[in-house]
């Protein structure tokens, strides 16, 4: 049993001796497994005969893209045909002697293959079983497929990433996948700690939409407490084009605004009553932005 195996943690490799079986594809679940490997776990990546789809998303370098190379580094590799009974038998044998199993199948697929938590945990009660999906293992959307872009939109992340064109934009990296992988890693870490005392593992349900929504907690609170879209924070924080490149500005208190005005040679803005504080600057900048969007729409 995995609960009887003694791990051999060090500061450099706290998960030394931990055995992980990674059935995930793409980014979220493989990233979680990769993080366990970074900290010393022995991770076996299980792929179908055609390979993880991340191997083909982007420019290929040998048998990898940057996605598959980055999120699967440090793992051992195994090809199993889970449509064949022998492939399933091998998977079950490996699962019976691992500490952590990570899967990203559609809801119900793992159980149908005979590698669901309920079945595996009967013979391996110490198993920590992680399921990663778009919308979770229960609820009205649980059977729906999803992706990083879907999670960014559904969670509301794109609604707060509005460009100068007034249009919500997807964040330019796979942030929903990555944050889901991090939350999944955190969930496994806490469960491993509990297992040392409790003696049993558990089934962990992590999904892209919930993980991305967790990034927006304060924005949800703002929207509720302010009765709608909240005012812009820390105005004039943002990205500005200058004569020799771009400048990122951020402010967390009022004295910094005056220092900013001095730094750009515009002390007159520091004493302008229209820009006296964050709230008034937000009104002025917001009105100017709305007018700019209206002009752009009229031109088109």
PDB file of C-alpha atoms in Angstrom:
ATOM      1  CA  UNK A   1       0.000   0.000   0.000  1.00  0.00           C
ATOM      2  CA  UNK A   2       1.198   3.510  -0.666  1.00  0.00           C
ATOM      3  CA  UNK A   3       0.479   4.518   2.938  1.00  0.00           C
ATOM      4  CA  UNK A   4       3.113   1.978   4.073  1.00  0.00           C
ATOM      5  CA  UNK A   5       5.855   3.340   1.824  1.00  0.00           C
ATOM      6  CA  UNK A   6       8.336   5.580   3.581  1.00  0.00           C
ATOM      7  CA  UNK A   7       9.146   8.757   1.719  1.00  0.00           C
ATOM      8  CA  UNK A   8      12.633  10.216   1.983  1.00  0.00           C
ATOM      9  CA  UNK A   9      12.185  13.986   1.840  1.00  0.00           C
ATOM     10  CA  UNK A  10      14.997  16.521   1.794  1.00  0.00           C
ATOM     11  CA  UNK A  11      14.837  20.289   1.471  1.00  0.00           C
ATOM     12  CA  UNK A  12      15.941  19.947  -2.140  1.00  0.00           C
ATOM     13  CA  UNK A  13      13.555  17.071  -2.937  1.00  0.00           C
ATOM     14  CA  UNK A  14      10.710  17.006  -0.398  1.00  0.00           C
ATOM     15  CA  UNK A  15       8.734  14.520  -2.507  1.00  0.00           C
ATOM     16  CA  UNK A  16      11.565  12.028  -2.990  1.00  0.00           C
ATOM     17  CA  UNK A  17      10.050   8.538  -3.066  1.00  0.00           C
ATOM     18  CA  UNK A  18       6.597   9.766  -4.121  1.00  0.00           C
ATOM     19  CA  UNK A  19       5.171   7.907  -7.121  1.00  0.00           C
ATOM     20  CA  UNK A  20       2.921   9.807  -9.515  1.00  0.00           C
ATOM     21  CA  UNK A  21       0.952   8.523 -12.501  1.00  0.00           C
ATOM     22  CA  UNK A  22       0.059  11.318 -14.912  1.00  0.00           C
ATOM     23  CA  UNK A  23      -2.699  10.671 -17.453  1.00  0.00           C
ATOM     24  CA  UNK A  24      -3.210  14.389 -18.136  1.00  0.00           C
ATOM     25  CA  UNK A  25      -2.818  16.086 -21.485  1.00  0.00           C
ATOM     26  CA  UNK A  26      -2.344  19.721 -22.438  1.00  0.00           C
ATOM     27  CA  UNK A  27      -1.169  22.047 -19.682  1.00  0.00           C
ATOM     28  CA  UNK A  28      -3.169  22.140 -16.431  1.00  0.00           C
ATOM     29  CA  UNK A  29      -2.820  18.565 -15.186  1.00  0.00           C
ATOM     30  CA  UNK A  30       0.641  17.953 -16.732  1.00  0.00           C
ATOM     31  CA  UNK A  31       1.863  21.166 -15.072  1.00  0.00           C
ATOM     32  CA  UNK A  32       0.701  19.906 -11.683  1.00  0.00           C
ATOM     33  CA  UNK A  33       2.520  16.607 -12.235  1.00  0.00           C
ATOM     34  CA  UNK A  34       5.618  18.427 -13.444  1.00  0.00           C
ATOM     35  CA  UNK A  35       5.709  20.514 -10.250  1.00  0.00           C
ATOM     36  CA  UNK A  36       5.605  17.335  -8.179  1.00  0.00           C
ATOM     37  CA  UNK A  37       8.535  16.058 -10.243  1.00  0.00           C
ATOM     38  CA  UNK A  38      10.477  19.282  -9.712  1.00  0.00           C
ATOM     39  CA  UNK A  39      10.303  18.582  -5.988  1.00  0.00           C
ATOM     40  CA  UNK A  40      11.555  15.027  -6.268  1.00  0.00           C
ATOM     41  CA  UNK A  41       8.584  12.828  -7.169  1.00  0.00           C
ATOM     42  CA  UNK A  42       8.957  10.002  -9.688  1.00  0.00           C
ATOM     43  CA  UNK A  43       6.407  10.913 -12.375  1.00  0.00           C
ATOM     44  CA  UNK A  44       5.298   8.559 -15.143  1.00  0.00           C
ATOM     45  CA  UNK A  45       3.592  10.351 -18.009  1.00  0.00           C
ATOM     46  CA  UNK A  46       1.069   8.087 -19.756  1.00  0.00           C
ATOM     47  CA  UNK A  47       0.186   9.045 -23.332  1.00  0.00           C
ATOM     48  CA  UNK A  48      -2.082   7.510 -25.970  1.00  0.00           C
ATOM     49  CA  UNK A  49      -0.474   6.105 -29.145  1.00  0.00           C
ATOM     50  CA  UNK A  50      -1.009   9.399 -30.987  1.00  0.00           C
ATOM     51  CA  UNK A  51       0.656  11.323 -28.157  1.00  0.00           C
ATOM     52  CA  UNK A  52      -0.448  14.167 -25.899  1.00  0.00           C
ATOM     53  CA  UNK A  53      -2.142  16.799 -28.082  1.00  0.00           C
ATOM     54  CA  UNK A  54       0.210  19.451 -26.703  1.00  0.00           C
ATOM     55  CA  UNK A  55       2.974  17.834 -28.794  1.00  0.00           C
ATOM     56  CA  UNK A  56       1.323  19.258 -31.915  1.00  0.00           C
ATOM     57  CA  UNK A  57       0.109  22.682 -30.752  1.00  0.00           C
ATOM     58  CA  UNK A  58       2.655  25.118 -32.171  1.00  0.00           C
ATOM     59  CA  UNK A  59       5.998  24.695 -33.868  1.00  0.00           C
ATOM     60  CA  UNK A  60       7.449  21.227 -33.343  1.00  0.00           C
ATOM     61  CA  UNK A  61      11.035  20.639 -32.278  1.00  0.00           C
ATOM     62  CA  UNK A  62      11.704  16.962 -32.771  1.00  0.00           C
ATOM     63  CA  UNK A  63       8.736  15.264 -31.108  1.00  0.00           C
ATOM     64  CA  UNK A  64       7.812  18.238 -28.923  1.00  0.00           C
ATOM     65  CA  UNK A  65       6.414  21.748 -28.991  1.00  0.00           C
ATOM     66  CA  UNK A  66       7.369  24.267 -26.331  1.00  0.00           C
ATOM     67  CA  UNK A  67       4.155  23.369 -24.470  1.00  0.00           C
ATOM     68  CA  UNK A  68       4.856  19.654 -24.205  1.00  0.00           C
ATOM     69  CA  UNK A  69       8.564  20.171 -23.505  1.00  0.00           C
ATOM     70  CA  UNK A  70       8.007  22.679 -20.689  1.00  0.00           C
ATOM     71  CA  UNK A  71       5.071  21.007 -18.933  1.00  0.00           C
ATOM     72  CA  UNK A  72       6.319  17.424 -19.233  1.00  0.00           C
ATOM     73  CA  UNK A  73       9.969  17.910 -18.356  1.00  0.00           C
ATOM     74  CA  UNK A  74      11.496  15.568 -15.833  1.00  0.00           C
ATOM     75  CA  UNK A  75       8.948  12.789 -16.339  1.00  0.00           C
ATOM     76  CA  UNK A  76       9.330   9.213 -17.443  1.00  0.00           C
ATOM     77  CA  UNK A  77       7.233   8.387 -20.508  1.00  0.00           C
ATOM     78  CA  UNK A  78       4.911   5.489 -21.250  1.00  0.00           C
ATOM     79  CA  UNK A  79       2.588   4.891 -24.218  1.00  0.00           C
ATOM     80  CA  UNK A  80      -0.607   2.971 -23.427  1.00  0.00           C
ATOM     81  CA  UNK A  81      -3.552   2.232 -25.674  1.00  0.00           C
ATOM     82  CA  UNK A  82      -6.453   2.652 -23.253  1.00  0.00           C
ATOM     83  CA  UNK A  83      -8.829   1.325 -25.911  1.00  0.00           C
ATOM     84  CA  UNK A  84      -7.213  -2.082 -25.494  1.00  0.00           C
ATOM     85  CA  UNK A  85      -7.740  -4.346 -22.480  1.00  0.00           C
ATOM     86  CA  UNK A  86      -4.006  -4.914 -22.064  1.00  0.00           C
ATOM     87  CA  UNK A  87      -3.380  -1.181 -21.889  1.00  0.00           C
ATOM     88  CA  UNK A  88      -6.038  -0.818 -19.207  1.00  0.00           C
ATOM     89  CA  UNK A  89      -4.585  -3.753 -17.273  1.00  0.00           C
ATOM     90  CA  UNK A  90      -1.139  -2.112 -17.237  1.00  0.00           C
ATOM     91  CA  UNK A  91      -2.660   1.196 -16.120  1.00  0.00           C
ATOM     92  CA  UNK A  92      -4.500  -0.494 -13.266  1.00  0.00           C
ATOM     93  CA  UNK A  93      -1.351  -2.304 -12.145  1.00  0.00           C
ATOM     94  CA  UNK A  94       0.614   0.957 -12.085  1.00  0.00           C
ATOM     95  CA  UNK A  95      -2.196   2.770 -10.269  1.00  0.00           C
ATOM     96  CA  UNK A  96      -2.194   0.114  -7.577  1.00  0.00           C
ATOM     97  CA  UNK A  97       1.314   1.086  -6.552  1.00  0.00           C
ATOM     98  CA  UNK A  98       1.324   4.866  -6.864  1.00  0.00           C
ATOM     99  CA  UNK A  99       0.719   7.656  -4.362  1.00  0.00           C
ATOM    100  CA  UNK A 100      -0.881  10.151  -6.734  1.00  0.00           C
ATOM    101  CA  UNK A 101      -2.887   9.669  -9.916  1.00  0.00           C
ATOM    102  CA  UNK A 102      -3.702  12.673 -12.094  1.00  0.00           C
ATOM    103  CA  UNK A 103      -6.281  12.497 -14.868  1.00  0.00           C
ATOM    104  CA  UNK A 104      -8.003  14.932 -17.207  1.00  0.00           C
ATOM    105  CA  UNK A 105     -10.534  12.676 -18.924  1.00  0.00           C
ATOM    106  CA  UNK A 106     -14.115  13.775 -19.544  1.00  0.00           C
ATOM    107  CA  UNK A 107     -16.367  13.077 -16.572  1.00  0.00           C
ATOM    108  CA  UNK A 108     -17.094   9.372 -16.248  1.00  0.00           C
ATOM    109  CA  UNK A 109     -14.457   8.176 -18.723  1.00  0.00           C
ATOM    110  CA  UNK A 110     -11.901   7.113 -16.116  1.00  0.00           C
ATOM    111  CA  UNK A 111     -14.525   5.087 -14.216  1.00  0.00           C
ATOM    112  CA  UNK A 112     -15.679   3.455 -17.433  1.00  0.00           C
ATOM    113  CA  UNK A 113     -12.081   2.427 -18.158  1.00  0.00           C
ATOM    114  CA  UNK A 114     -11.775   0.882 -14.714  1.00  0.00           C
ATOM    115  CA  UNK A 115      -9.351   3.493 -13.381  1.00  0.00           C
ATOM    116  CA  UNK A 116     -11.814   5.687 -11.492  1.00  0.00           C
ATOM    117  CA  UNK A 117     -11.213   6.630  -7.869  1.00  0.00           C
ATOM    118  CA  UNK A 118     -13.868   4.388  -6.352  1.00  0.00           C
ATOM    119  CA  UNK A 119     -12.440   1.270  -7.947  1.00  0.00           C
ATOM    120  CA  UNK A 120      -8.746   2.035  -7.498  1.00  0.00           C
ATOM    121  CA  UNK A 121      -9.049   3.198  -3.890  1.00  0.00           C
ATOM    122  CA  UNK A 122     -10.479  -0.170  -2.799  1.00  0.00           C
ATOM    123  CA  UNK A 123      -7.080  -1.783  -3.383  1.00  0.00           C
ATOM    124  CA  UNK A 124      -5.029   1.369  -2.784  1.00  0.00           C
ATOM    125  CA  UNK A 125      -6.702   3.319   0.054  1.00  0.00           C
ATOM    126  CA  UNK A 126      -3.787   5.729   0.303  1.00  0.00           C
ATOM    127  CA  UNK A 127      -4.264   6.885  -3.278  1.00  0.00           C
ATOM    128  CA  UNK A 128      -4.581  10.623  -3.847  1.00  0.00           C
ATOM    129  CA  UNK A 129      -6.643  10.938  -7.002  1.00  0.00           C
ATOM    130  CA  UNK A 130      -6.796  14.274  -8.834  1.00  0.00           C
ATOM    131  CA  UNK A 131      -9.343  15.005 -11.560  1.00  0.00           C
ATOM    132  CA  UNK A 132      -8.840  18.124 -13.672  1.00  0.00           C
ATOM    133  CA  UNK A 133     -11.652  19.361 -15.914  1.00  0.00           C
ATOM    134  CA  UNK A 134     -13.216  22.513 -17.322  1.00  0.00           C
ATOM    135  CA  UNK A 135     -16.266  22.732 -15.036  1.00  0.00           C
ATOM    136  CA  UNK A 136     -15.798  20.099 -12.328  1.00  0.00           C
ATOM    137  CA  UNK A 137     -17.116  16.611 -11.646  1.00  0.00           C
ATOM    138  CA  UNK A 138     -20.628  17.695 -10.616  1.00  0.00           C
ATOM    139  CA  UNK A 139     -23.120  20.378 -11.500  1.00  0.00           C
ATOM    140  CA  UNK A 140     -25.030  21.392 -14.645  1.00  0.00           C
ATOM    141  CA  UNK A 141     -21.920  22.094 -16.740  1.00  0.00           C
ATOM    142  CA  UNK A 142     -19.825  19.115 -15.616  1.00  0.00           C
ATOM    143  CA  UNK A 143     -20.214  17.239 -18.898  1.00  0.00           C
ATOM    144  CA  UNK A 144     -19.239  20.224 -21.031  1.00  0.00           C
ATOM    145  CA  UNK A 145     -15.810  20.395 -22.627  1.00  0.00           C
ATOM    146  CA  UNK A 146     -13.697  23.486 -22.101  1.00  0.00           C
ATOM    147  CA  UNK A 147     -10.321  25.077 -22.610  1.00  0.00           C
ATOM    148  CA  UNK A 148      -8.122  27.856 -21.275  1.00  0.00           C
ATOM    149  CA  UNK A 149      -9.897  30.436 -23.460  1.00  0.00           C
ATOM    150  CA  UNK A 150     -13.335  29.200 -22.395  1.00  0.00           C
ATOM    151  CA  UNK A 151     -12.337  29.444 -18.732  1.00  0.00           C
ATOM    152  CA  UNK A 152     -10.983  32.964 -19.196  1.00  0.00           C
ATOM    153  CA  UNK A 153     -14.291  34.032 -20.709  1.00  0.00           C
ATOM    154  CA  UNK A 154     -16.654  32.072 -18.457  1.00  0.00           C
ATOM    155  CA  UNK A 155     -14.934  33.145 -15.226  1.00  0.00           C
ATOM    156  CA  UNK A 156     -15.149  36.818 -16.177  1.00  0.00           C
ATOM    157  CA  UNK A 157     -11.402  37.342 -16.580  1.00  0.00           C
ATOM    158  CA  UNK A 158     -11.730  38.766 -20.095  1.00  0.00           C
ATOM    159  CA  UNK A 159     -14.314  41.280 -18.874  1.00  0.00           C
ATOM    160  CA  UNK A 160     -11.667  43.065 -16.802  1.00  0.00           C
ATOM    161  CA  UNK A 161      -9.043  42.897 -19.546  1.00  0.00           C
ATOM    162  CA  UNK A 162     -10.549  45.510 -21.835  1.00  0.00           C
ATOM    163  CA  UNK A 163      -8.358  47.069 -24.504  1.00  0.00           C
ATOM    164  CA  UNK A 164      -8.334  50.614 -25.823  1.00  0.00           C
ATOM    165  CA  UNK A 165     -10.810  49.426 -28.429  1.00  0.00           C
ATOM    166  CA  UNK A 166     -13.352  48.779 -25.680  1.00  0.00           C
ATOM    167  CA  UNK A 167     -13.337  45.058 -26.396  1.00  0.00           C
ATOM    168  CA  UNK A 168     -12.681  42.361 -23.751  1.00  0.00           C
ATOM    169  CA  UNK A 169      -9.530  40.428 -24.574  1.00  0.00           C
ATOM    170  CA  UNK A 170      -8.157  37.019 -23.694  1.00  0.00           C
ATOM    171  CA  UNK A 171      -4.973  37.191 -21.638  1.00  0.00           C
ATOM    172  CA  UNK A 172      -2.126  36.360 -23.979  1.00  0.00           C
ATOM    173  CA  UNK A 173      -0.936  33.246 -22.180  1.00  0.00           C
ATOM    174  CA  UNK A 174      -2.605  30.106 -20.843  1.00  0.00           C
ATOM    175  CA  UNK A 175      -3.255  31.643 -17.441  1.00  0.00           C
ATOM    176  CA  UNK A 176      -6.328  29.507 -16.642  1.00  0.00           C
ATOM    177  CA  UNK A 177      -4.421  26.297 -17.320  1.00  0.00           C
ATOM    178  CA  UNK A 178      -1.399  27.416 -15.331  1.00  0.00           C
ATOM    179  CA  UNK A 179      -3.308  28.640 -12.274  1.00  0.00           C
ATOM    180  CA  UNK A 180      -5.343  25.409 -12.288  1.00  0.00           C
ATOM    181  CA  UNK A 181      -2.111  23.415 -12.271  1.00  0.00           C
ATOM    182  CA  UNK A 182      -0.846  25.452  -9.319  1.00  0.00           C
ATOM    183  CA  UNK A 183      -4.067  25.049  -7.330  1.00  0.00           C
ATOM    184  CA  UNK A 184      -4.019  21.324  -8.096  1.00  0.00           C
ATOM    185  CA  UNK A 185      -0.429  21.071  -6.870  1.00  0.00           C
ATOM    186  CA  UNK A 186      -1.420  22.910  -3.686  1.00  0.00           C
ATOM    187  CA  UNK A 187      -4.385  20.582  -3.136  1.00  0.00           C
ATOM    188  CA  UNK A 188      -2.176  17.502  -3.489  1.00  0.00           C
ATOM    189  CA  UNK A 189       0.387  18.980  -1.098  1.00  0.00           C
ATOM    190  CA  UNK A 190      -2.197  19.542   1.642  1.00  0.00           C
ATOM    191  CA  UNK A 191      -3.692  16.091   1.097  1.00  0.00           C
ATOM    192  CA  UNK A 192      -0.287  14.455   1.372  1.00  0.00           C
ATOM    193  CA  UNK A 193       0.200  16.238   4.692  1.00  0.00           C
ATOM    194  CA  UNK A 194      -3.178  15.005   5.952  1.00  0.00           C
ATOM    195  CA  UNK A 195      -2.574  11.457   4.680  1.00  0.00           C
ATOM    196  CA  UNK A 196       0.464  11.150   6.909  1.00  0.00           C
ATOM    197  CA  UNK A 197      -1.905  11.291   9.895  1.00  0.00           C
ATOM    198  CA  UNK A 198      -5.230  10.083   8.513  1.00  0.00           C
ATOM    199  CA  UNK A 199      -3.685   7.212   6.581  1.00  0.00           C
ATOM    200  CA  UNK A 200      -6.051   7.435   3.607  1.00  0.00           C
ATOM    201  CA  UNK A 201      -6.075   9.403   0.400  1.00  0.00           C
ATOM    202  CA  UNK A 202      -8.990  11.153  -1.255  1.00  0.00           C
ATOM    203  CA  UNK A 203     -10.459  12.298  -4.554  1.00  0.00           C
ATOM    204  CA  UNK A 204      -9.645  15.915  -5.459  1.00  0.00           C
ATOM    205  CA  UNK A 205     -11.789  17.821  -7.963  1.00  0.00           C
ATOM    206  CA  UNK A 206     -10.086  20.853  -9.543  1.00  0.00           C
ATOM    207  CA  UNK A 207     -11.394  22.723 -12.567  1.00  0.00           C
ATOM    208  CA  UNK A 208     -10.346  25.565 -14.838  1.00  0.00           C
ATOM    209  CA  UNK A 209     -13.330  27.859 -14.312  1.00  0.00           C
ATOM    210  CA  UNK A 210     -13.275  27.667 -10.532  1.00  0.00           C
ATOM    211  CA  UNK A 211      -9.510  28.196 -10.415  1.00  0.00           C
ATOM    212  CA  UNK A 212      -9.657  31.227 -12.715  1.00  0.00           C
ATOM    213  CA  UNK A 213     -12.582  32.660 -10.771  1.00  0.00           C
ATOM    214  CA  UNK A 214     -10.495  32.413  -7.606  1.00  0.00           C
ATOM    215  CA  UNK A 215      -8.141  34.999  -9.129  1.00  0.00           C
ATOM    216  CA  UNK A 216     -11.028  37.455  -9.317  1.00  0.00           C
ATOM    217  CA  UNK A 217     -12.282  37.366  -5.734  1.00  0.00           C
ATOM    218  CA  UNK A 218     -11.753  41.057  -5.031  1.00  0.00           C
ATOM    219  CA  UNK A 219     -13.214  42.036  -8.413  1.00  0.00           C
ATOM    220  CA  UNK A 220     -16.407  40.103  -7.626  1.00  0.00           C
ATOM    221  CA  UNK A 221     -16.590  41.831  -4.233  1.00  0.00           C
ATOM    222  CA  UNK A 222     -16.118  45.231  -5.902  1.00  0.00           C
ATOM    223  CA  UNK A 223     -18.886  44.518  -8.397  1.00  0.00           C
ATOM    224  CA  UNK A 224     -21.331  43.502  -5.652  1.00  0.00           C
ATOM    225  CA  UNK A 225     -20.499  46.284  -3.197  1.00  0.00           C
ATOM    226  CA  UNK A 226     -20.438  49.036  -5.837  1.00  0.00           C
ATOM    227  CA  UNK A 227     -23.601  47.825  -7.534  1.00  0.00           C
ATOM    228  CA  UNK A 228     -22.086  47.211 -10.948  1.00  0.00           C
ATOM    229  CA  UNK A 229     -18.833  47.773 -12.773  1.00  0.00           C
ATOM    230  CA  UNK A 230     -16.355  49.288 -10.278  1.00  0.00           C
ATOM    231  CA  UNK A 231     -14.322  52.388 -11.007  1.00  0.00           C
ATOM    232  CA  UNK A 232     -10.796  51.994 -12.256  1.00  0.00           C
ATOM    233  CA  UNK A 233      -8.221  51.598  -9.508  1.00  0.00           C
ATOM    234  CA  UNK A 234      -4.974  53.534  -9.083  1.00  0.00           C
ATOM    235  CA  UNK A 235      -5.542  55.884 -12.036  1.00  0.00           C
ATOM    236  CA  UNK A 236      -3.432  56.650 -14.060  1.00  0.00           C
ATOM    237  CA  UNK A 237      -1.898  53.187 -13.658  1.00  0.00           C
ATOM    238  CA  UNK A 238      -1.464  51.536 -17.036  1.00  0.00           C
ATOM    239  CA  UNK A 239       0.663  51.255 -20.155  1.00  0.00           C
ATOM    240  CA  UNK A 240       1.622  54.391 -22.086  1.00  0.00           C
ATOM    241  CA  UNK A 241       3.539  54.945 -25.305  1.00  0.00           C
ATOM    242  CA  UNK A 242       6.398  57.431 -25.116  1.00  0.00           C
ATOM    243  CA  UNK A 243       8.825  58.869 -27.656  1.00  0.00           C
ATOM    244  CA  UNK A 244      11.301  56.033 -27.117  1.00  0.00           C
ATOM    245  CA  UNK A 245       9.167  53.056 -26.155  1.00  0.00           C
ATOM    246  CA  UNK A 246       6.473  52.006 -23.718  1.00  0.00           C
ATOM    247  CA  UNK A 247       6.157  52.881 -20.034  1.00  0.00           C
ATOM    248  CA  UNK A 248       4.255  50.937 -17.393  1.00  0.00           C
ATOM    249  CA  UNK A 249       2.868  53.038 -14.552  1.00  0.00           C
ATOM    250  CA  UNK A 250       1.463  51.805 -11.269  1.00  0.00           C
ATOM    251  CA  UNK A 251       0.464  53.723  -8.132  1.00  0.00           C
ATOM    252  CA  UNK A 252      -0.630  52.564  -4.682  1.00  0.00           C
ATOM    253  CA  UNK A 253      -0.921  55.903  -2.854  1.00  0.00           C
ATOM    254  CA  UNK A 254      -1.522  59.589  -3.578  1.00  0.00           C
ATOM    255  CA  UNK A 255       2.047  60.862  -2.939  1.00  0.00           C
ATOM    256  CA  UNK A 256       3.228  58.619  -5.753  1.00  0.00           C
ATOM    257  CA  UNK A 257       0.997  60.499  -8.203  1.00  0.00           C
ATOM    258  CA  UNK A 258       2.784  63.767  -7.454  1.00  0.00           C
ATOM    259  CA  UNK A 259       6.167  62.100  -7.832  1.00  0.00           C
ATOM    260  CA  UNK A 260       5.048  60.656 -11.162  1.00  0.00           C
ATOM    261  CA  UNK A 261       4.040  64.108 -12.416  1.00  0.00           C
ATOM    262  CA  UNK A 262       7.456  65.458 -11.418  1.00  0.00           C
ATOM    263  CA  UNK A 263       9.240  62.553 -13.118  1.00  0.00           C
ATOM    264  CA  UNK A 264       7.537  63.232 -16.463  1.00  0.00           C
ATOM    265  CA  UNK A 265       7.929  66.992 -16.198  1.00  0.00           C
ATOM    266  CA  UNK A 266       4.221  67.754 -15.674  1.00  0.00           C
ATOM    267  CA  UNK A 267       3.973  69.349 -12.248  1.00  0.00           C
ATOM    268  CA  UNK A 268       0.898  71.188 -13.510  1.00  0.00           C
ATOM    269  CA  UNK A 269      -1.038  67.915 -13.450  1.00  0.00           C
ATOM    270  CA  UNK A 270      -0.219  67.426  -9.776  1.00  0.00           C
ATOM    271  CA  UNK A 271      -2.040  70.646  -8.845  1.00  0.00           C
ATOM    272  CA  UNK A 272      -4.954  70.292 -11.302  1.00  0.00           C
ATOM    273  CA  UNK A 273      -8.159  69.914  -9.201  1.00  0.00           C
ATOM    274  CA  UNK A 274      -9.604  67.479 -11.768  1.00  0.00           C
ATOM    275  CA  UNK A 275      -6.887  65.016 -10.814  1.00  0.00           C
ATOM    276  CA  UNK A 276      -6.836  65.632  -7.070  1.00  0.00           C
ATOM    277  CA  UNK A 277      -7.296  62.001  -6.034  1.00  0.00           C
ATOM    278  CA  UNK A 278      -7.798  58.484  -7.347  1.00  0.00           C
ATOM    279  CA  UNK A 279     -11.589  58.770  -7.475  1.00  0.00           C
ATOM    280  CA  UNK A 280     -11.624  62.045  -9.479  1.00  0.00           C
ATOM    281  CA  UNK A 281      -8.902  60.878 -11.838  1.00  0.00           C
ATOM    282  CA  UNK A 282     -10.924  57.721 -12.494  1.00  0.00           C
ATOM    283  CA  UNK A 283     -13.960  59.796 -13.552  1.00  0.00           C
ATOM    284  CA  UNK A 284     -11.956  62.001 -15.924  1.00  0.00           C
ATOM    285  CA  UNK A 285      -9.947  59.174 -17.472  1.00  0.00           C
ATOM    286  CA  UNK A 286     -13.032  56.984 -17.768  1.00  0.00           C
ATOM    287  CA  UNK A 287     -14.981  59.715 -19.584  1.00  0.00           C
ATOM    288  CA  UNK A 288     -12.081  60.313 -21.982  1.00  0.00           C
ATOM    289  CA  UNK A 289     -11.772  56.609 -22.667  1.00  0.00           C
ATOM    290  CA  UNK A 290     -15.495  56.274 -23.402  1.00  0.00           C
ATOM    291  CA  UNK A 291     -15.312  59.209 -25.792  1.00  0.00           C
ATOM    292  CA  UNK A 292     -12.348  57.658 -27.597  1.00  0.00           C
ATOM    293  CA  UNK A 293     -14.242  54.401 -28.049  1.00  0.00           C
ATOM    294  CA  UNK A 294     -17.296  56.243 -29.387  1.00  0.00           C
ATOM    295  CA  UNK A 295     -15.113  58.043 -31.953  1.00  0.00           C
ATOM    296  CA  UNK A 296     -13.534  54.778 -33.043  1.00  0.00           C
ATOM    297  CA  UNK A 297     -16.952  53.173 -33.503  1.00  0.00           C
ATOM    298  CA  UNK A 298     -18.183  56.159 -35.514  1.00  0.00           C
ATOM    299  CA  UNK A 299     -15.186  55.940 -37.854  1.00  0.00           C
ATOM    300  CA  UNK A 300     -16.019  52.325 -38.610  1.00  0.00           C
TER     301      UNK A 300
END
